Short mmCIF file of C-alpha atoms in Angstrom, two decimals:
data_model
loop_
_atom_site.label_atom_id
_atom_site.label_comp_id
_atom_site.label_asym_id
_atom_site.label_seq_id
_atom_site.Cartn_x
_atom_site.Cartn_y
_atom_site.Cartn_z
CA UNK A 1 -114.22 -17.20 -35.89
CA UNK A 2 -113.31 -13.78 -35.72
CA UNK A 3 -110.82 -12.78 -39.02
CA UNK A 4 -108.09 -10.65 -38.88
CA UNK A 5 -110.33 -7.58 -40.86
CA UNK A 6 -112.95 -8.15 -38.36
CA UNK A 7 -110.74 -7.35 -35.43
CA UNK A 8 -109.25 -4.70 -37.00
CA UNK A 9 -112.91 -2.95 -37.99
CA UNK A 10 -113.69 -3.67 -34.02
CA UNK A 11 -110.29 -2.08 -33.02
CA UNK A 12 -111.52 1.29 -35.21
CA UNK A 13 -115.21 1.49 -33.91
CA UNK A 14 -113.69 1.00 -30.34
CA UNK A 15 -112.01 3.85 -30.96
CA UNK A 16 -114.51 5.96 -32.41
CA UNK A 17 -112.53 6.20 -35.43
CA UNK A 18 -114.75 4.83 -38.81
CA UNK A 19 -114.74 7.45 -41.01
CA UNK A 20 -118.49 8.12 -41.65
CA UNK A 21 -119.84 10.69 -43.34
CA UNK A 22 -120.20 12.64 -40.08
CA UNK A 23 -116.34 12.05 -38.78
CA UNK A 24 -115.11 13.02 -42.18
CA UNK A 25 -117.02 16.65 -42.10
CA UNK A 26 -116.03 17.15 -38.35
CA UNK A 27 -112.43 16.63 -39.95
CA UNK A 28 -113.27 19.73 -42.30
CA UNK A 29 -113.10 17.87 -45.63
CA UNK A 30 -116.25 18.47 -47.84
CA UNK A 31 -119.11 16.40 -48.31
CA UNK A 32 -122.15 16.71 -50.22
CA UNK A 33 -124.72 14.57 -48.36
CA UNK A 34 -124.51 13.99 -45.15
CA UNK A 35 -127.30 11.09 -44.83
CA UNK A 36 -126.62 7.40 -45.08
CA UNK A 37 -126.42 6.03 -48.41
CA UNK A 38 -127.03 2.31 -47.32
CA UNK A 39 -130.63 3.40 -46.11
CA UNK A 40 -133.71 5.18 -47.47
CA UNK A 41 -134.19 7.26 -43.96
CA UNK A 42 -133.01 10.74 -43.96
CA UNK A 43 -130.74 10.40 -40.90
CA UNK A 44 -127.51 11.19 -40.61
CA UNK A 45 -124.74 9.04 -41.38
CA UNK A 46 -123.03 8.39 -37.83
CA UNK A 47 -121.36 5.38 -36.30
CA UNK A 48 -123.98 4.90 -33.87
CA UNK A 49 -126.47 5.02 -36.88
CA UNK A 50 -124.57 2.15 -38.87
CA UNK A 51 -123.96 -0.06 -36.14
CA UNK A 52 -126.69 0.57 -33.61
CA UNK A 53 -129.62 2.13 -35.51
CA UNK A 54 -130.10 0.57 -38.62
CA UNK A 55 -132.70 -1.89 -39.39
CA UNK A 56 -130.14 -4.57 -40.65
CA UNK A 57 -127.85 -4.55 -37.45
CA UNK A 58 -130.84 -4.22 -35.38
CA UNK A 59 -131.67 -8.32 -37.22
CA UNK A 60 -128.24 -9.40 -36.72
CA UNK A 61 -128.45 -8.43 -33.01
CA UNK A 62 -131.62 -10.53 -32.48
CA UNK A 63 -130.23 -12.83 -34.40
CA UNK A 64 -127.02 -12.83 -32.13
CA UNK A 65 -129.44 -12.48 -28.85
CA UNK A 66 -130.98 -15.56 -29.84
CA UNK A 67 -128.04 -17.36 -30.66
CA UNK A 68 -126.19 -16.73 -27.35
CA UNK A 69 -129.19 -16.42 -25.35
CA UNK A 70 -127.84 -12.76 -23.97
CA UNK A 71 -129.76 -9.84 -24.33
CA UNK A 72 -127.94 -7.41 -26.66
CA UNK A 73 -129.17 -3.92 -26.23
CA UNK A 74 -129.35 -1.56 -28.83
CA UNK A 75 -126.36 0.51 -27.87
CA UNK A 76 -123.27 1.85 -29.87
CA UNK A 77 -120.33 0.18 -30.42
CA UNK A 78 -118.14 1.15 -27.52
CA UNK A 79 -121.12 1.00 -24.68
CA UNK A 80 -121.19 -2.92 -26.22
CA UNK A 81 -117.86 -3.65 -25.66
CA UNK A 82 -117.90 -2.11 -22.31
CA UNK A 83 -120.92 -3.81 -21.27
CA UNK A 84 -119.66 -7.36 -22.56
CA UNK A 85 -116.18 -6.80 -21.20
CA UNK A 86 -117.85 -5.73 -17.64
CA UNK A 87 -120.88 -8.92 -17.69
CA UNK A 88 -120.63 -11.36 -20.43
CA UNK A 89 -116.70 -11.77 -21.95
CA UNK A 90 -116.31 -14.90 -20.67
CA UNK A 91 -119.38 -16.26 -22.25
CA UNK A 92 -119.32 -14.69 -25.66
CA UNK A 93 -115.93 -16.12 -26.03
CA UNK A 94 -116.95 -19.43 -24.82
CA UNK A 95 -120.16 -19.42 -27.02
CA UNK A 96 -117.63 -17.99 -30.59
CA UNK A 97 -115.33 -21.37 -29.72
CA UNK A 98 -117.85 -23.82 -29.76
CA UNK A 99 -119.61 -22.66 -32.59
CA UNK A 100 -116.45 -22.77 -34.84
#
């Protein structure tokens, strides 16, 4: 089941709009650190790095692979949603309204 916040999170990735670290100094406002504070790896903090690079959501998208039985690559947000609304739409959904 997909909640409202979770939709709306989706709808701002999709855009390329979550303000990381990153966005927010391309926007000209000041920031002290640039590197992701949820992980001990000096990289920057990036929307590709929190939802494609990071060890955790690298798990859940095993996790997810295994689950579903499709093969999730290790992509960004957007090239995701393009790739399941091109292939595997129909499934995914089919797979979410079983499972709840």
């Amino acid at each position: 089941m997909m909640l409202p916040k979770h939709r709306m999170i989706l709808w701002i990735a999709s855009q390329n709009r979550i303000l990381t670290k990153e966005r927010v100094n391309r926007l000209n406002i000041s920031v002290d650190d640039l590197t992701c504070c949820l992980c001990e790896e000096d990289e920057i903090e990036t929307q590709t790095h929190l939802f494609a690079k990071r060890g955790w959501i690298s798990e859940i998208r095993i996790a997810l692979s295994i689950w579903s039985g499709l093969y999730l690559h290790q992509r960004g947000v957007i090239q995701n949603l393009k790739w399941f609304q091109r292939r595997r739409w129909n499934t995914y959904v089919t797979l979410l309204q079983k499972s709840s």
